[in-house]
Coordinates of C-alpha atoms and ligand atoms in Angstrom, one line a residue:
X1205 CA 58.0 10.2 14.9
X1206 CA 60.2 12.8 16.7
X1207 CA 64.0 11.4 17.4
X1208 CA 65.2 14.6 18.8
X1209 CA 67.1 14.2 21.7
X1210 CA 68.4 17.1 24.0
X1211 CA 66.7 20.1 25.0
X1212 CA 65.2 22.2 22.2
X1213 CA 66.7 25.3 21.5
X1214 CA 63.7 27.8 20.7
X1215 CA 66.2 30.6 19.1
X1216 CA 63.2 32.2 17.1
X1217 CA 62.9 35.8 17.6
X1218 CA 59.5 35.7 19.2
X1219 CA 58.3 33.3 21.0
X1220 CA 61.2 33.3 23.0
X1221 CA 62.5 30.9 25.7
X1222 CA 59.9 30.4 28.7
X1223 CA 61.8 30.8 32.5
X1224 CA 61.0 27.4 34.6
X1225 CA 59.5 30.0 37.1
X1226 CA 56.9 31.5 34.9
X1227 CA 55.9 28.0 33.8
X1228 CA 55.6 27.1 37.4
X1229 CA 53.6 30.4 37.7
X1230 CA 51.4 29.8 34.4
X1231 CA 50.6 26.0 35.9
X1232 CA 48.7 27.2 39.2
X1233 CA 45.2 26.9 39.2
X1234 CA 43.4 28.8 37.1
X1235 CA 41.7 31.6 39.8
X1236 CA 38.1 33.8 39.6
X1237 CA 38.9 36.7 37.9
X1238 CA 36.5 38.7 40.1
X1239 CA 38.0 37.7 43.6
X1240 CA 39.8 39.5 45.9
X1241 CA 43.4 36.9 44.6
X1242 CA 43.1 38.0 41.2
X1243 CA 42.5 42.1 41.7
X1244 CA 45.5 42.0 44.2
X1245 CA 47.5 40.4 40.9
X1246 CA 45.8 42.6 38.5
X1247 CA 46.7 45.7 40.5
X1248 CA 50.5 44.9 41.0
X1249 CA 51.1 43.7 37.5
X1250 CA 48.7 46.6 35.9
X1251 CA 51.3 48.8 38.3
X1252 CA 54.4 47.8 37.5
X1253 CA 54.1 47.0 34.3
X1254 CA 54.3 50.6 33.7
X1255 CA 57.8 50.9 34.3
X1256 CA 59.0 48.5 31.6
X1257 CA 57.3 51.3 29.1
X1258 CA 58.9 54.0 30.6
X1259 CA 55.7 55.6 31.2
X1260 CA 53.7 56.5 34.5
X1261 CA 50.1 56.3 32.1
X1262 CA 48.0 53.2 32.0
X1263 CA 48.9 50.4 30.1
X1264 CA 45.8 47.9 29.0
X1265 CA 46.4 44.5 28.9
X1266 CA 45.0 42.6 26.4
X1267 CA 44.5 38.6 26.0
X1268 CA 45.4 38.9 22.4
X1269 CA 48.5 38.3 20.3
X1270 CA 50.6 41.3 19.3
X1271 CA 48.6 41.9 16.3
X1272 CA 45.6 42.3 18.3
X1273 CA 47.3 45.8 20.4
X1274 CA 48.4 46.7 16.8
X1275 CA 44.6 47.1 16.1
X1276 CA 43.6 48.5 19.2
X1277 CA 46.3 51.7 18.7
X1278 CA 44.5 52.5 15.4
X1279 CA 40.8 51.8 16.4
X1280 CA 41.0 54.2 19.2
X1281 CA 42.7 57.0 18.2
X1282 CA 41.6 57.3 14.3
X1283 CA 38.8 57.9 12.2
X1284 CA 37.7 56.5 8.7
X1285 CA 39.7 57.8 5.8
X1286 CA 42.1 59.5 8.5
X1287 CA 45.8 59.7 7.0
X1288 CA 48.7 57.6 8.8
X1289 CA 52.4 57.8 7.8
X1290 CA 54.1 54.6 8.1
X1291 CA 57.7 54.0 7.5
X1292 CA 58.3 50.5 5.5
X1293 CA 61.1 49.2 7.2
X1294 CA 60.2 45.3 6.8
X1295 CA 57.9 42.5 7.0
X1296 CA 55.9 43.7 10.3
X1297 CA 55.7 47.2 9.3
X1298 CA 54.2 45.6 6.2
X1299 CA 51.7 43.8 7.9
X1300 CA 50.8 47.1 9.7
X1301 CA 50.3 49.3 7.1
X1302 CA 47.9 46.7 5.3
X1303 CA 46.0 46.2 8.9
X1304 CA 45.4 49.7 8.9
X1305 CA 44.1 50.1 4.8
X1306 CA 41.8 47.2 5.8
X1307 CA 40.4 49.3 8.9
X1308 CA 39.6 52.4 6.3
X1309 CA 42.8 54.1 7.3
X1310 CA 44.6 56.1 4.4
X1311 CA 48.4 55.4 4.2
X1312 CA 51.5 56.9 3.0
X1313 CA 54.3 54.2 3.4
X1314 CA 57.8 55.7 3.3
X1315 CA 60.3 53.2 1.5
X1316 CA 63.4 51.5 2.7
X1317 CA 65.6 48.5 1.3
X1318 CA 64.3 46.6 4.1
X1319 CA 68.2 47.6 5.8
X1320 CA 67.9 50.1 8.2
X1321 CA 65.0 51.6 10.7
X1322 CA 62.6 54.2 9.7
X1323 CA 64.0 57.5 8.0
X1324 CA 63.6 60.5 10.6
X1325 CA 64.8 62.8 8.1
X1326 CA 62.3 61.8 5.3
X1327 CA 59.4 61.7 8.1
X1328 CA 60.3 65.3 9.2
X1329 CA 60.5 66.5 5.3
X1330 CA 56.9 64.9 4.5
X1331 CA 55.1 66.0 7.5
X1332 CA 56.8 69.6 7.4
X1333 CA 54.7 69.5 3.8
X1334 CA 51.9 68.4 5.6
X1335 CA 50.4 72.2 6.0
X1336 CA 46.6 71.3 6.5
X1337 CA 47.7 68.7 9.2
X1338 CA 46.0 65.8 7.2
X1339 CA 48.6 63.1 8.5
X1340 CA 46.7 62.3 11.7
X1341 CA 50.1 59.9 13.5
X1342 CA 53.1 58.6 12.1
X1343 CA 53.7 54.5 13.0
X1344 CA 56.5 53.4 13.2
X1345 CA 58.0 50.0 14.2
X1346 CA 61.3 49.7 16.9
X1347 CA 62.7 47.0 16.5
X1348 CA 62.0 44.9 12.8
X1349 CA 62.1 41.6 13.9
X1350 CA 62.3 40.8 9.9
X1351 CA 65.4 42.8 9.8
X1352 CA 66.9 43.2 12.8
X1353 CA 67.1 46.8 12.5
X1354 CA 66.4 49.3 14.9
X1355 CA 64.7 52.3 14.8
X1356 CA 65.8 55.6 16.7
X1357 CA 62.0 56.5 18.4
X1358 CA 63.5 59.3 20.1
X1359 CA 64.8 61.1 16.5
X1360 CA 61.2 60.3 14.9
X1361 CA 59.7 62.3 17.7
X1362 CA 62.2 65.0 16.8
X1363 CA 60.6 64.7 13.6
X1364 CA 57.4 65.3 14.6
X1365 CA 58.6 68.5 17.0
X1366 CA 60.9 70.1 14.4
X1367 CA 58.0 70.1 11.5
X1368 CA 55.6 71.6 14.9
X1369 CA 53.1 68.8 13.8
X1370 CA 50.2 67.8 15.8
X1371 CA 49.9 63.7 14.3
X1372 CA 50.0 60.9 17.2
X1373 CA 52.7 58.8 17.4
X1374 CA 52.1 55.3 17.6
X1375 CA 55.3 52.8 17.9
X1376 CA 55.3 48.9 17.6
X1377 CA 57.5 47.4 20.5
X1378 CA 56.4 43.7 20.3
X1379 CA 59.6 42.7 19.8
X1380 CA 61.9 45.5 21.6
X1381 CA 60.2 45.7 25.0
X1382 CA 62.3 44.6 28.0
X1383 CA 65.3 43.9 25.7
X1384 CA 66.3 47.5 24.2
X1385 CA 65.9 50.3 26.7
X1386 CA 62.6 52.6 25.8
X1387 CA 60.9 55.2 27.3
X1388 CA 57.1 55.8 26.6
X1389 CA 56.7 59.1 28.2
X1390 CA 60.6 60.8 27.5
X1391 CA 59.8 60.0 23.8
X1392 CA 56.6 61.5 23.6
X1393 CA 55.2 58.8 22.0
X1394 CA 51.2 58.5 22.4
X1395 CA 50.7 54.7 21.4
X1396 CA 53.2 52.0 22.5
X1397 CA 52.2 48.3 20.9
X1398 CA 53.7 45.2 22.7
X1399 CA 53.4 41.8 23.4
X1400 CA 54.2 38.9 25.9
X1401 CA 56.1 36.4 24.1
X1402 CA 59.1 38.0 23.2
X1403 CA 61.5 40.2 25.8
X1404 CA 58.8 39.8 28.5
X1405 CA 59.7 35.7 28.3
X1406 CA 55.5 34.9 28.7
X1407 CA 54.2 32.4 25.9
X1408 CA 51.7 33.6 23.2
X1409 CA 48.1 35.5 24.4
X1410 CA 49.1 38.8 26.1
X1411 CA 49.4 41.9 24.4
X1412 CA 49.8 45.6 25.5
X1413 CA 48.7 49.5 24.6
X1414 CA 51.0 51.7 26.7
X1415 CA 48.8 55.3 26.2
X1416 CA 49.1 58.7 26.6
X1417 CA 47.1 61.4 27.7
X1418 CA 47.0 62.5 24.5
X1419 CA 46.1 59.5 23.0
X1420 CA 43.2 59.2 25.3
X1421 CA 41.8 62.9 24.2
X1422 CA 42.0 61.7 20.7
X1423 CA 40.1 58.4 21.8
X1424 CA 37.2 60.9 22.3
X1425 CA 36.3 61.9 18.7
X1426 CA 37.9 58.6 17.0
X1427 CA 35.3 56.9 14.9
X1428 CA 36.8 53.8 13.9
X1429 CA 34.5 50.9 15.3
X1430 CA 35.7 49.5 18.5
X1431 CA 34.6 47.2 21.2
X1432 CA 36.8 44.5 22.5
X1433 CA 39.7 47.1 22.0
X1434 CA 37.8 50.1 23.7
X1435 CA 40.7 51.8 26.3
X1436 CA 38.2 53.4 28.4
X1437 CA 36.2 50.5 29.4
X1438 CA 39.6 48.4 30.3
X1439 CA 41.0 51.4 32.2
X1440 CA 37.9 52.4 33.9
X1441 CA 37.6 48.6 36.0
X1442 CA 41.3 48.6 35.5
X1443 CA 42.0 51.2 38.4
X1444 CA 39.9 48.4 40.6
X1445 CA 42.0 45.8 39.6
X1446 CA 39.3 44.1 37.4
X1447 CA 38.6 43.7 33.8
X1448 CA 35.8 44.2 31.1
X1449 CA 36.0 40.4 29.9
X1450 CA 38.0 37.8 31.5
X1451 CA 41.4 38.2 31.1
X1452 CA 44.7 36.1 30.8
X1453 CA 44.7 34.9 34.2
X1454 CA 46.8 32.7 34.3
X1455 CA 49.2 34.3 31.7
X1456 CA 49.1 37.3 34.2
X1457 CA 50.5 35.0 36.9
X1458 CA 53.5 34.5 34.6
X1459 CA 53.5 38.4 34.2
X1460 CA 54.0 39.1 37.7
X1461 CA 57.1 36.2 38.1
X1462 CA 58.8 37.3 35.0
X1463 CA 58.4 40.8 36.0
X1464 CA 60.2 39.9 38.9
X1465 CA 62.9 37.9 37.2
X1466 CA 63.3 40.8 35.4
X1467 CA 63.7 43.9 38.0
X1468 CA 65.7 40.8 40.0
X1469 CA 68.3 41.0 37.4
X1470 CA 67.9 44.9 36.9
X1471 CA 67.4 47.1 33.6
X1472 CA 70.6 48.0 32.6
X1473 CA 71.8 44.4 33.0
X1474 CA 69.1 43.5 31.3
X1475 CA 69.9 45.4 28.4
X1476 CA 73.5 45.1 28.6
X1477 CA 73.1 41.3 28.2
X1478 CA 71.0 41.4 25.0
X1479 CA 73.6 44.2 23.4
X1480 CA 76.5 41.4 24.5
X1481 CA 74.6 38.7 22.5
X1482 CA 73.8 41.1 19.5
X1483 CA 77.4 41.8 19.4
X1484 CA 79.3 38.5 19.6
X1485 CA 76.7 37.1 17.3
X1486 CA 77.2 39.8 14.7
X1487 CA 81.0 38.8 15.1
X1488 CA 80.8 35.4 14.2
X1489 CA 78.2 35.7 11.3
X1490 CA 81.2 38.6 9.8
X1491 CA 84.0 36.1 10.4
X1492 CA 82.1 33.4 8.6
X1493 CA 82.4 35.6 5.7
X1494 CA 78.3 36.4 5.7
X1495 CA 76.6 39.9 5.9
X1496 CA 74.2 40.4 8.7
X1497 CA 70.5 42.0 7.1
X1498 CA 71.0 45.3 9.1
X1499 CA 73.5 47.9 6.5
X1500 CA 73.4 50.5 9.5
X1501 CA 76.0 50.3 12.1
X1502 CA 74.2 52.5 14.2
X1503 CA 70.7 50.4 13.7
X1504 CA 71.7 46.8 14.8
X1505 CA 69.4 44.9 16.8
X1506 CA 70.6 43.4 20.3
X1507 CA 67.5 41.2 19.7
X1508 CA 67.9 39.2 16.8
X1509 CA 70.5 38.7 13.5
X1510 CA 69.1 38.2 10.4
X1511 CA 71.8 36.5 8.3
X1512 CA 72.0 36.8 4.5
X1513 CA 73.5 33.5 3.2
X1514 CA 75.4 33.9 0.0
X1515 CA 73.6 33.6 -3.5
X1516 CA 72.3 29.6 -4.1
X1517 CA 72.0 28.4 -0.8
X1518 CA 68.8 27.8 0.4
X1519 CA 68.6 29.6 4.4
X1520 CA 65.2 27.0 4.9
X1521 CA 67.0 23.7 3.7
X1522 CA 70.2 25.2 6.5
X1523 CA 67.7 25.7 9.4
X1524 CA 66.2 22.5 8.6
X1525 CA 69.3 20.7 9.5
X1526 CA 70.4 22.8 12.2
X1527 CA 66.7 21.3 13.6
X1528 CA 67.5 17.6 12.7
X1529 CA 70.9 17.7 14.1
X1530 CA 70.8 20.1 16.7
X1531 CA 67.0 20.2 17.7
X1532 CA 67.6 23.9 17.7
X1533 CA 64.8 26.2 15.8
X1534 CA 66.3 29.3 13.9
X1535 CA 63.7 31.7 12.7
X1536 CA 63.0 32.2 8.8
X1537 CA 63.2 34.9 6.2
X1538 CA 60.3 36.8 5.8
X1539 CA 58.4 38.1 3.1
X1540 CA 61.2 39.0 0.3
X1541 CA 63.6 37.7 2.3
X1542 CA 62.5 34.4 2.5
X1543 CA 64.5 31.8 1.9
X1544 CA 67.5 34.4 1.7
X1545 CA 67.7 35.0 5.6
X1546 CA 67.3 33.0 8.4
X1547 CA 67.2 34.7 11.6
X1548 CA 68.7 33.6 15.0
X1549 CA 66.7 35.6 18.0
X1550 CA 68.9 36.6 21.3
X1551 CA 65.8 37.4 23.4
X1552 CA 64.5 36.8 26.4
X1553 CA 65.7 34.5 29.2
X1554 CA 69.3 33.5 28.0
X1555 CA 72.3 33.8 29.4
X1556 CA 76.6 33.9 27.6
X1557 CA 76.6 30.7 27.3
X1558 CA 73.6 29.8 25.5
X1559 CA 74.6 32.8 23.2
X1560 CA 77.7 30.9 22.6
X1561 CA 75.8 27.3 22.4
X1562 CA 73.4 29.0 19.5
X1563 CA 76.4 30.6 17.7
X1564 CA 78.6 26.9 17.8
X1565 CA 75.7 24.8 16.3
X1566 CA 74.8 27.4 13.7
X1567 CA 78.7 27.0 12.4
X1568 CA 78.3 23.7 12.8
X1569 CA 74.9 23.7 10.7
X1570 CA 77.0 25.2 7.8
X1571 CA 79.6 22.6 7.7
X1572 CA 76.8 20.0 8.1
X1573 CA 74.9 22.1 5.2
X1574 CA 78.1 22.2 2.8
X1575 CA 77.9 26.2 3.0
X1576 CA 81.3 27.6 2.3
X1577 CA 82.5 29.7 5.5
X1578 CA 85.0 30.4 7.5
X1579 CA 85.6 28.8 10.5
X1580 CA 86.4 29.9 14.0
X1581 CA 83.3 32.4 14.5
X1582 CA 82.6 30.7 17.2
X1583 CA 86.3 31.5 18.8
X1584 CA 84.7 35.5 17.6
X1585 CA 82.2 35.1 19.3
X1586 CA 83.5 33.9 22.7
X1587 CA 86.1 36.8 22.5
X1588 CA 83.6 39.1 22.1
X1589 CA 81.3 38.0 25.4
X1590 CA 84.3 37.7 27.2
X1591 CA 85.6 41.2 26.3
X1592 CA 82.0 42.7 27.0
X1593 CA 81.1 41.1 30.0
X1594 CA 82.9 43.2 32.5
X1595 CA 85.0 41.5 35.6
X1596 CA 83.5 38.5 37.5
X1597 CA 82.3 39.3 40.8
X1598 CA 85.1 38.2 43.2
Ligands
LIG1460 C1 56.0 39.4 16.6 C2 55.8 40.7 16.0 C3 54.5 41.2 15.6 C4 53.3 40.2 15.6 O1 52.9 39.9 16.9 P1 51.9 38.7 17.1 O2 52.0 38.4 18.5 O3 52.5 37.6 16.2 O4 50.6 39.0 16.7 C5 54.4 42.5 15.2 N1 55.4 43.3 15.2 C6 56.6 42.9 15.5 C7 57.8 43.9 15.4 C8 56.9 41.6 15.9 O5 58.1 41.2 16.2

């Protein structure tokens, strides 16, 4: 049995914390997806969902997991034994790159140390090689939630125009979307991946294809089997504010209140909050004497830390105390990093002070955990929200 006490601290990066108002929103009666209620939802959420991508192009909606828009970017726009260059920047671009040699794709995976985001340079130099055009997209993700690194979209798409190459460009933003700014259509990108239960504060079952108009040409001739994921039925009953199957409707309730929560608070407060909690985390996890996962100064995510705890100390046995004692979930090390990392998400619906609440019962996890450190990032920490978080309103 359970003897937690307190409220759980879900400080994961993805699924993120839940608003009371989307719950609220989730918990209505379920409604007939063919009614006049639910196509005046669909239309409004199908809308202004847009905006979050950046992009003025449909996005389809999926009731999926993240994994399941992954599939649907390659199934429509590629063809059996079609090339795809993939950048190998952690865990999740991991998992892509094997979803896509199980669908029949052909891959070229361009290393990293698993440290920074995905090389623009060394995309640029391989697809300039690329004289025959066999590379049909380049897949990159944005933000590596095994990492917390970012990658710089708008310098791959550079890539793509300085080598004058013709490939697709397909970008995973499951775990960047309305926490790091992006913008579908500025970037050029054809295929944007993302799901509901990170920045867009929804539980599990939603999942996203932001598309271009050039995605949708290559649709046309794409031969990869496809069904569920077909874009053209979705956006066909789409513009009537229906869908193919029956959606998520009750998880597109929640859509609609946290996209309101959201443009409430605004964009650029939006972001500027995550950057705040990326930076006074980073602060104390460098004053305890530990290296954050991400080598690039320029690559750090404001979504999540990945911490690397020194050599012989076990980052699963540490966030398994910091769950007894503090009833607070930090997320694991992935892949090769497991067991060396553990990972503490700034996502979603927080606010300074819970940044500040995570950061004082991690430090207090590592003196519970007999993890030499120094003491006082929390004191780092507070400085640093306090420096970043421009005047109070008088
Ligand atoms: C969470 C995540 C995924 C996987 O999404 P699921 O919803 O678990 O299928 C893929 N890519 C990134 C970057 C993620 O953070």
């Amino acid at each position: 049995m359970s003897t937690a006490t307190g409220r759980h601290f879900l400080q994961i990066p993805g699924p993120s914390n839940t608003p009371l108002p989307v719950l609220a929103a989730i918990a209505k009666p379920t409604i007939d997806h063919r009614g006049p209620e639910f196509r005046d939802l669909a239309l409004d959420v199908l809308t202004r969902v847009r905006t979050v991508f950046g992009s003025a192009e449909p996005v389809v909606i999926y009731p999926a997991s993240g994994t399941g828009a992954w599939e649907a970017a390659l199934v429509n726009t590629l063809s059996p034994g079609d090339l795809v260059l993939m950048a190998e920047t952690g865990w999740f671009a991991t998992l892509w790159q094997r979803m896509a040699t199980k669908l029949g794709l052909e891959t070229e995976f361009l290393a990293t140390d698993w440290r920074r985001g995905a090389p623009a340079d060394a995309i640029e130099a391989r697809l300039r090689e690329d004289k025959g055009h066999r590379i049909k997209a380049v897949a990159v993700v944005h933000n590596e939630t095994s990492t917390g690194c970012v990658t710089d979209i708008a310098a791959v798409r550079r890539a793509l125009d300085r080598a004058s190459h013709p490939a697709l460009l397909l970008v995973d933003t499951i775990s960047s979307l309305a926490s790091i700014e992006y913008r579908h259509d500025e970037w050029g990108v054809d295929v944007t991946v993302a799901g509901s239960q990170k920045g867009l504060m929804l539980p599990p079952g939603l999942s996203f294809n932001a598309v271009s108009q050039k995605a949708r040409k290559a649709a046309e001739t794409a031969r990869l089997p496809r069904s569920f994921w077909d874009w053209e039925d979705m956006i066909a009953i789409n513009a009537k504010g229906f869908f193919p199957y029956t959606p998520s409707t009750n998880l597109l309730q929640g859509l609609k209140v946290a996209l309101d929560l959201l443009e409430g608070e605004g964009w650029p407060a939006v972001f500027a909050r995550h950057q705040r909690a990326g930076e006074a985390t980073r602060r104390a996890v460098r004053h305890w004497g530990f290296e954050v996962q991400c080598a690039d100064p320029t690559a750090e995510s404001p979504v999540l830390t990945a911490v690397r705890l020194p050599e012989g100390h076990s980052a699963d046995r540490f966030r398994q105390i910091v769950l007894e004692r503090s009833n607070m979930s930090l997320g694991n090390g992935l892949g090769p990093l497991a067991d060396r990392v553990f990972r503490i998400g700034h996502l979603g619906d927080f606010h300074d002070g819970l940044v500040a609440g995570v950061i004082a019962a991690v430090e207090l996890g590592l003196t519970q955990a007999g993890i030499p450190h120094q003491s006082g990032g929390i004191q780092a920490a507070l400085a640093s929200l306090a420096g970043n978080a421009g005047p109070v309103a008088s």
